[in-house]
Amino acid sequence: MNAMPAVSVIGGSGYAAAELVKILSQYGLVELKHVYSHSKTGSIRKLQQSLKKDLKLTDKNPAEVFQESDVVFLATPMETSLELVPKALDAGCKVIDLSPAFRLPDENAFFEAHGFEHPYPELLGESAYGLTELNKPAIAKSKLVANAGCYATSVILAAAPLAGKASKLIADCKSGSSGAGANPQHINAHHSEIHGNVVAYKLLTHNHSFEISAKTGCEVYFVPHVIPISRGISSTVYFELAEQLEAEEIAKAYGKFFGGEPFVQTLSEVPKIPAVLGTNDCKIGGFAVKKNIAVCVSCIDNLIKGAAGQAVQNMNVMLGFSEAQGLERQGLFL
Ligand SMILES: NC(=O)c1ccc[n+]([C@@H]2O[C@H](COP(=O)([O-])OP(=O)(O)OC[C@H]3O[C@@H](n4cnc5c(N)ncnc54)[C@H](OP(=O)(O)O)[C@@H]3O)[C@@H](O)[C@H]2O)c1
């Protein structure tokens, strides 16, 4: 590896890529070598005004980009990741894939979630699940990290401290419209459908159900909703407890579980979406219990902790950098 690792981003005009470029262009310890777009050329600031200094999309093709990179982020649709991940690995890159292509543990789980055979089932066994807080040793050793899904990140983190104490969970999740990416195809993603509305979709069938179930071991009932904000996720998660626990006891256990983590904060209050916007934080709070049902609320920024920020957090672990390198910032008050 070069003295300063060369890092590239594929999917250059997409939303997650925009956040990756923003973080990596100010990062310091890596060189942002190439940003590749299959549909656009020229200035990146034309696509993303927030950049202080303009950058140019590369005119190299993905194979050339892989040859000149130590680390590659694929911020692409699943089908594109399925095609490009093996090529990037063959070229010797460490790969962080933001799509659902390599997140599930085996080909059966993949088929159940996506309805088609995985073309590289052997790579499912080699990929490390990229929910950083819960899988650091495997991420540190792996050449392929499957960045965790956005809803899945908020729910799995909310469930982790109760591992072994709850066998069933219900996740009622609300997301901003950027969850559908820069070119949404579904009618539910249109402003006129979402504005002044709450739209439930893929009831109990969203592919993150399989991801949540695989990583928590719980029976999962997950319903995502789109709400009229552009970014942020708030997940209300209900757990059926196997033993009687008090809310204070649960809150204390969460505080202890995440005590050393730079990006998970537990609160007694219900967390607010603005407080995590633009940050890599997950805030979990509002703990309550009635009979055998416990509930808490978990908030993230879908484009940062749910995508680009967690991807950089995973890169930090893979490269042996401080986990928070390039990612420290605070959210909004309102
Ligand atoms: N949005 C979220 O909140 C979120 C959260 C977690 C994970 N993810 C996952 O992260 C990935 C990127 O999401 P996103 O929201 O950034 O999506 P997006 O805005 O639609 O960006 C994806 C980009 O991939 C590139 N692309 C599309 N089709 C391609 C093709 N056939 N060949 C090569 N490149 C192609 C396009 O960029 P160019 O035209 O510039 O090549 C496109 O803009 C997806 O797999 C998504 O599921 C998204």
PDB file of N, CA and C in Angstrom, residues 13 18 67 119 179 181 218-219 271:
ATOM      1  N   SER A  13     -22.315  10.336  -8.986  1.00  0.00           N
ATOM      2  CA  SER A  13     -23.358  11.366  -8.943  1.00  0.00           C
ATOM      3  C   SER A  13     -24.490  11.002  -7.977  1.00  0.00           C
ATOM      4  N   ALA A  18     -22.014  11.448  -2.807  1.00  0.00           N
ATOM      5  CA  ALA A  18     -21.842  12.877  -2.495  1.00  0.00           C
ATOM      6  C   ALA A  18     -21.308  13.034  -1.077  1.00  0.00           C
ATOM      7  N   GLN A  67      -7.139  -0.410 -10.537  1.00  0.00           N
ATOM      8  CA  GLN A  67      -5.684  -0.594 -10.625  1.00  0.00           C
ATOM      9  C   GLN A  67      -4.939   0.470  -9.822  1.00  0.00           C
ATOM     10  N   PRO A 119     -24.699 -14.414  -7.642  1.00  0.00           N
ATOM     11  CA  PRO A 119     -23.723 -14.892  -8.639  1.00  0.00           C
ATOM     12  C   PRO A 119     -22.363 -15.273  -8.038  1.00  0.00           C
ATOM     13  N   GLY A 179     -33.559   8.303   1.189  1.00  0.00           N
ATOM     14  CA  GLY A 179     -33.336   6.858   1.287  1.00  0.00           C
ATOM     15  C   GLY A 179     -33.516   6.168  -0.048  1.00  0.00           C
ATOM     16  N   GLY A 181     -32.479   7.347  -2.890  1.00  0.00           N
ATOM     17  CA  GLY A 181     -31.414   7.716  -3.817  1.00  0.00           C
ATOM     18  C   GLY A 181     -31.789   8.883  -4.719  1.00  0.00           C
ATOM     19  N   CYS A 218     -33.589 -12.420  16.051  1.00  0.00           N
ATOM     20  CA  CYS A 218     -34.988 -12.245  16.481  1.00  0.00           C
ATOM     21  C   CYS A 218     -35.953 -12.544  15.334  1.00  0.00           C
ATOM     22  N   GLU A 219     -37.185 -12.870  15.719  1.00  0.00           N
ATOM     23  CA  GLU A 219     -38.277 -12.889  14.753  1.00  0.00           C
ATOM     24  C   GLU A 219     -38.591 -11.409  14.495  1.00  0.00           C
ATOM     25  N   PRO A 271     -34.919  10.504  21.154  1.00  0.00           N
ATOM     26  CA  PRO A 271     -34.002  11.261  20.295  1.00  0.00           C
ATOM     27  C   PRO A 271     -34.719  11.952  19.137  1.00  0.00           C
TER      28      PRO A 271
END
